[in-house]
Short mmCIF file of C-alpha atoms in Angstrom, two decimals:
data_model
loop_
_atom_site.label_atom_id
_atom_site.label_comp_id
_atom_site.label_asym_id
_atom_site.label_seq_id
_atom_site.Cartn_x
_atom_site.Cartn_y
_atom_site.Cartn_z
CA UNK N 63 -16.94 -0.71 5.86
CA UNK N 64 -13.74 -2.55 6.60
CA UNK N 65 -10.95 -1.21 8.77
CA UNK N 66 -7.49 -2.38 9.80
CA UNK N 67 -5.57 -1.77 13.00
CA UNK N 68 -1.90 -2.51 13.39
CA UNK N 69 -1.37 -2.69 17.10
CA UNK N 70 2.26 -1.59 17.22
CA UNK N 71 3.67 1.45 15.45
CA UNK N 72 7.26 0.36 16.13
CA UNK N 73 8.82 -3.00 16.97
CA UNK N 74 12.51 -3.22 17.87
CA UNK N 75 14.08 -6.68 18.00
CA UNK N 76 17.55 -8.16 18.06
CA UNK N 77 18.96 -9.96 15.05
CA UNK N 78 18.08 -13.68 14.95
CA UNK N 79 15.22 -13.19 17.42
CA UNK N 80 11.63 -14.10 16.49
CA UNK N 81 9.14 -11.36 15.71
CA UNK N 82 5.37 -10.99 15.49
CA UNK N 83 3.66 -7.98 13.93
CA UNK N 84 0.03 -7.75 14.92
CA UNK N 85 -2.91 -6.89 12.69
CA UNK N 86 -6.62 -6.86 13.48
CA UNK N 87 -9.38 -6.09 11.04
CA UNK N 88 -13.06 -5.26 11.14
CA UNK N 89 -15.56 -6.25 8.48
CA UNK N 90 -19.12 -7.49 8.25
CA UNK N 91 -18.37 -9.72 5.26
CA UNK N 92 -15.68 -12.15 4.15
CA UNK N 93 -12.31 -10.61 3.45
CA UNK N 94 -9.01 -11.09 1.72
CA UNK N 95 -5.92 -10.16 3.74
CA UNK N 96 -2.48 -8.96 2.71
CA UNK N 97 0.88 -8.00 4.18
CA UNK N 98 3.11 -5.60 2.28
CA UNK N 99 6.67 -4.53 3.09
CA UNK N 100 8.23 -1.16 2.34
CA UNK N 101 12.01 -1.04 2.43
CA UNK N 102 13.62 2.40 2.89
CA UNK N 103 13.06 4.69 -0.10
CA UNK N 104 11.12 2.05 -2.01
CA UNK N 105 7.53 1.26 -2.92
CA UNK N 106 5.44 -1.46 -1.34
CA UNK N 107 6.10 -5.10 -2.13
CA UNK N 108 3.68 -7.95 -1.48
CA UNK N 109 4.89 -10.31 1.25
CA UNK N 110 1.94 -12.68 1.37
CA UNK N 111 -1.83 -12.88 1.05
CA UNK N 112 -4.73 -14.89 2.38
CA UNK N 113 -7.58 -15.56 -0.04
CA UNK N 114 -9.09 -18.83 1.20
CA UNK N 115 -8.15 -22.31 2.32
CA UNK N 116 -5.35 -22.97 4.81
CA UNK N 117 -5.24 -20.32 7.50
CA UNK N 118 -1.42 -20.42 7.64
CA UNK N 119 0.05 -18.53 4.74
CA UNK N 120 3.72 -18.54 3.83
CA UNK N 121 5.31 -15.63 2.04
CA UNK N 122 8.65 -14.42 0.81
CA UNK N 123 11.78 -13.96 2.93
CA UNK N 124 10.71 -16.53 5.53
CA UNK N 125 7.61 -14.68 6.71
CA UNK N 126 4.30 -16.34 7.46
CA UNK N 127 0.93 -15.18 8.73
CA UNK N 128 -2.05 -16.87 10.30
CA UNK N 129 -5.64 -15.92 9.62
CA UNK N 130 -7.82 -16.20 12.71
CA UNK N 131 -11.44 -15.56 11.83
CA UNK N 132 -12.78 -15.72 15.38
CA UNK N 133 -10.27 -13.11 16.57
CA UNK N 134 -10.37 -11.17 13.27
CA UNK N 135 -6.59 -11.17 13.20
CA UNK N 136 -3.85 -11.74 10.63
CA UNK N 137 -0.56 -11.56 12.53
CA UNK N 138 2.76 -11.72 10.69
CA UNK N 139 5.61 -13.82 12.07
CA UNK N 140 9.21 -14.71 11.36
CA UNK N 141 11.17 -17.14 13.53
CA UNK N 142 14.55 -15.43 13.07
CA UNK N 143 14.99 -11.92 11.70
CA UNK N 144 17.93 -10.41 9.85
CA UNK N 145 19.20 -6.87 9.54
CA UNK N 146 17.80 -6.84 6.01
CA UNK N 147 14.26 -7.20 7.40
CA UNK N 148 14.40 -3.60 8.66
CA UNK N 149 11.43 -1.99 6.94
CA UNK N 150 7.89 -0.79 7.43
CA UNK N 151 5.20 -3.44 7.23
CA UNK N 152 1.60 -2.79 6.22
CA UNK N 153 -1.42 -5.01 6.75
CA UNK N 154 -4.29 -4.53 4.30
CA UNK N 155 -7.80 -5.90 3.89
CA UNK N 156 -10.14 -6.14 0.96
CA UNK N 157 -13.76 -7.11 1.36
CA UNK N 158 -14.76 -9.78 -1.13
CA UNK N 159 -16.27 -8.00 -4.10
CA UNK N 160 -15.03 -4.56 -2.99
CA UNK N 161 -11.91 -4.55 -5.20
CA UNK N 162 -10.23 -1.94 -3.01
CA UNK N 163 -7.60 -2.26 -0.32
CA UNK N 164 -7.75 -0.60 3.09
CA UNK N 165 -4.37 -0.30 4.77
CA UNK N 166 -3.33 -0.26 8.39
CA UNK N 167 -1.14 2.49 9.79
CA UNK N 168 2.07 0.50 9.38
CA UNK N 169 4.57 -1.07 11.80
CA UNK N 170 8.19 -0.04 11.65
CA UNK N 171 10.42 -3.07 12.32
CA UNK N 172 13.91 -2.21 13.49
CA UNK N 173 16.53 -4.93 13.81
CA UNK N 174 19.36 -4.33 16.23
CA UNK N 175 22.65 -6.24 15.92
CA UNK H 258 13.02 -2.33 -16.14
CA UNK H 259 10.43 -1.53 -13.50
CA UNK H 260 6.85 -2.58 -14.23
CA UNK H 261 5.35 0.53 -12.59
CA UNK H 262 7.21 3.81 -12.95
CA UNK H 263 6.48 7.21 -11.45
CA UNK H 264 7.78 10.60 -12.48
CA UNK H 265 9.11 12.71 -10.96
CA UNK H 266 10.58 10.84 -7.99
CA UNK H 267 10.98 14.03 -5.98
CA UNK H 268 9.37 17.43 -6.38
CA UNK H 269 9.46 20.62 -4.38
CA UNK H 270 6.90 23.25 -5.25
CA UNK H 271 5.24 26.33 -3.82
CA UNK H 272 1.75 26.89 -2.51
CA UNK H 273 -0.71 27.60 -5.31
CA UNK H 274 1.25 25.92 -8.09
CA UNK H 275 -0.25 23.26 -10.34
CA UNK H 276 1.52 19.92 -10.14
CA UNK H 277 1.15 16.73 -12.17
CA UNK H 278 2.47 13.36 -11.08
CA UNK H 279 2.66 10.68 -13.72
CA UNK H 280 2.42 6.92 -13.56
CA UNK H 281 3.14 4.41 -16.31
CA UNK H 282 2.93 0.63 -16.27
CA UNK H 283 4.03 -2.19 -18.52
CA UNK H 284 2.13 -4.92 -16.67
CA UNK H 285 -0.90 -4.71 -18.95
CA UNK H 286 -3.21 -4.26 -15.97
CA UNK H 287 -6.56 -2.54 -16.39
CA UNK H 288 -6.77 -1.18 -12.85
CA UNK H 289 -4.73 1.71 -11.54
CA UNK H 290 -4.71 3.57 -8.24
CA UNK H 291 -3.24 6.65 -6.58
CA UNK H 292 -2.45 6.67 -2.86
CA UNK H 293 -0.80 9.11 -0.50
CA UNK H 294 1.27 8.02 2.46
CA UNK H 295 1.67 10.10 5.59
CA UNK H 296 3.68 8.98 8.62
CA UNK H 297 1.49 7.05 11.06
CA UNK H 298 -1.51 7.00 8.71
CA UNK H 299 -0.63 4.23 6.31
CA UNK H 300 -1.81 4.61 2.72
CA UNK H 301 -4.99 6.44 1.82
CA UNK H 302 -6.70 6.00 -1.52
CA UNK H 303 -7.08 9.19 -3.59
CA UNK H 304 -8.52 7.95 -6.90
CA UNK H 305 -8.80 4.68 -8.77
CA UNK H 306 -9.62 3.60 -12.31
CA UNK H 307 -10.78 0.18 -13.45
CA UNK H 308 -10.38 1.00 -17.14
CA UNK H 309 -9.76 3.99 -19.40
CA UNK H 310 -13.36 5.22 -19.18
CA UNK H 311 -13.82 4.55 -15.48
CA UNK H 312 -12.61 7.01 -12.78
CA UNK H 313 -13.65 6.79 -9.14
CA UNK H 314 -13.00 8.91 -6.06
CA UNK H 315 -11.26 7.35 -3.11
CA UNK H 316 -11.22 8.33 0.56
CA UNK H 317 -9.39 11.65 0.14
CA UNK H 318 -10.03 13.01 -3.36
CA UNK H 319 -10.60 16.67 -2.41
CA UNK H 320 -7.93 18.90 -3.92
CA UNK H 321 -6.87 16.26 -6.45
CA UNK H 322 -7.89 15.26 -9.97
CA UNK H 323 -6.80 12.43 -12.26
CA UNK H 324 -6.60 11.57 -15.94
CA UNK H 325 -6.42 8.08 -17.45
CA UNK H 326 -4.82 8.84 -20.80
CA UNK H 327 -4.41 5.20 -21.81
CA UNK H 328 -4.48 1.77 -20.24
CA UNK H 329 -0.85 2.22 -19.27
CA UNK H 330 -0.95 5.83 -18.00
CA UNK H 331 -2.66 7.40 -15.00
CA UNK H 332 -1.82 10.96 -13.91
CA UNK H 333 -2.58 12.73 -10.66
CA UNK H 334 -2.91 16.53 -10.58
CA UNK H 335 -2.93 19.04 -7.78
CA UNK H 336 -4.59 22.10 -9.28
CA UNK H 337 -3.43 24.45 -6.54
CA UNK H 338 -0.98 22.79 -4.19
CA UNK H 339 -1.14 23.46 -0.44
CA UNK H 340 1.37 22.53 2.29
CA UNK H 341 -0.76 19.75 3.79
CA UNK H 342 -0.47 17.92 0.48
CA UNK H 343 3.18 17.32 1.30
CA UNK H 344 3.41 13.52 1.31
CA UNK H 345 4.71 10.44 -0.44
CA UNK H 346 2.49 9.49 -3.39
CA UNK H 347 2.23 5.97 -4.77
CA UNK H 348 0.73 4.63 -7.95
CA UNK H 349 -0.39 1.01 -8.06
CA UNK H 350 -1.82 -1.37 -10.64
CA UNK H 351 -3.80 -4.58 -10.38
CA UNK H 352 -5.70 -7.17 -12.31
CA UNK H 353 -8.62 -9.17 -11.01
CA UNK H 354 -7.91 -12.89 -10.70
CA UNK H 355 -10.34 -15.24 -9.03
CA UNK H 356 -12.39 -12.38 -7.64
CA UNK H 357 -9.59 -10.52 -5.95
CA UNK H 358 -6.79 -8.15 -6.87
CA UNK H 359 -3.14 -8.07 -5.93
CA UNK H 360 -1.78 -4.56 -6.21
CA UNK H 361 1.71 -3.74 -7.50
CA UNK H 362 3.24 -0.45 -6.46
CA UNK H 363 5.53 2.06 -8.07
CA UNK H 364 8.55 3.50 -6.24
CA UNK H 365 6.74 6.62 -5.10
CA UNK H 366 6.97 10.38 -5.61
CA UNK H 367 8.00 12.53 -2.68
CA UNK H 368 6.17 15.86 -2.96
CA UNK H 369 6.98 18.86 -0.79
CA UNK H 370 4.75 21.94 -0.92
CA UNK H 371 6.31 25.03 0.64
#
């Protein structure tokens, strides 16, 4: 069965600094990978997804993620964060054919002015 | 208007009470899901339904039941609520495209069991 580990529960950064949120997964088969964002008091919104093809995936709000099969990772990056990026970020994995998502524990990103 | 709506948005109840959380969608998706979110645990799948006649248990279905009244409606019930069911509950919908699903989430229901 697949599993997801988000390596940092909280990440504080200063505004306009770069950020990386780390995600590792475990699966014995091919997977699809997702990043979702949850703004305060809201539901989850899809940031980006990797299905196949190019390992660098670009999403909304300037975020991107890179799929690394050998390291079983799917880290999320943004070169310059804004106060509005303050949110909780969830990595999720779906085994091909499984049709269900397994979520990581979440990383709370806090942007300081 | 929101594509996935949940009612109520907040609910406080007492131990032993029966509670129903409702989810409606206008996306026309066949697949619907119920998750609970607890701090530090991410989202855990309670039940999911791939069509009106298909109901499946998720990771943490004990103490919960569901009803898929129509393609657009999927309700979650707590027959006898207990305090450790205090959590944020999310409904989601999806449709399979190219062998995978992208899930779309409602705004959540915050449930407190006293």
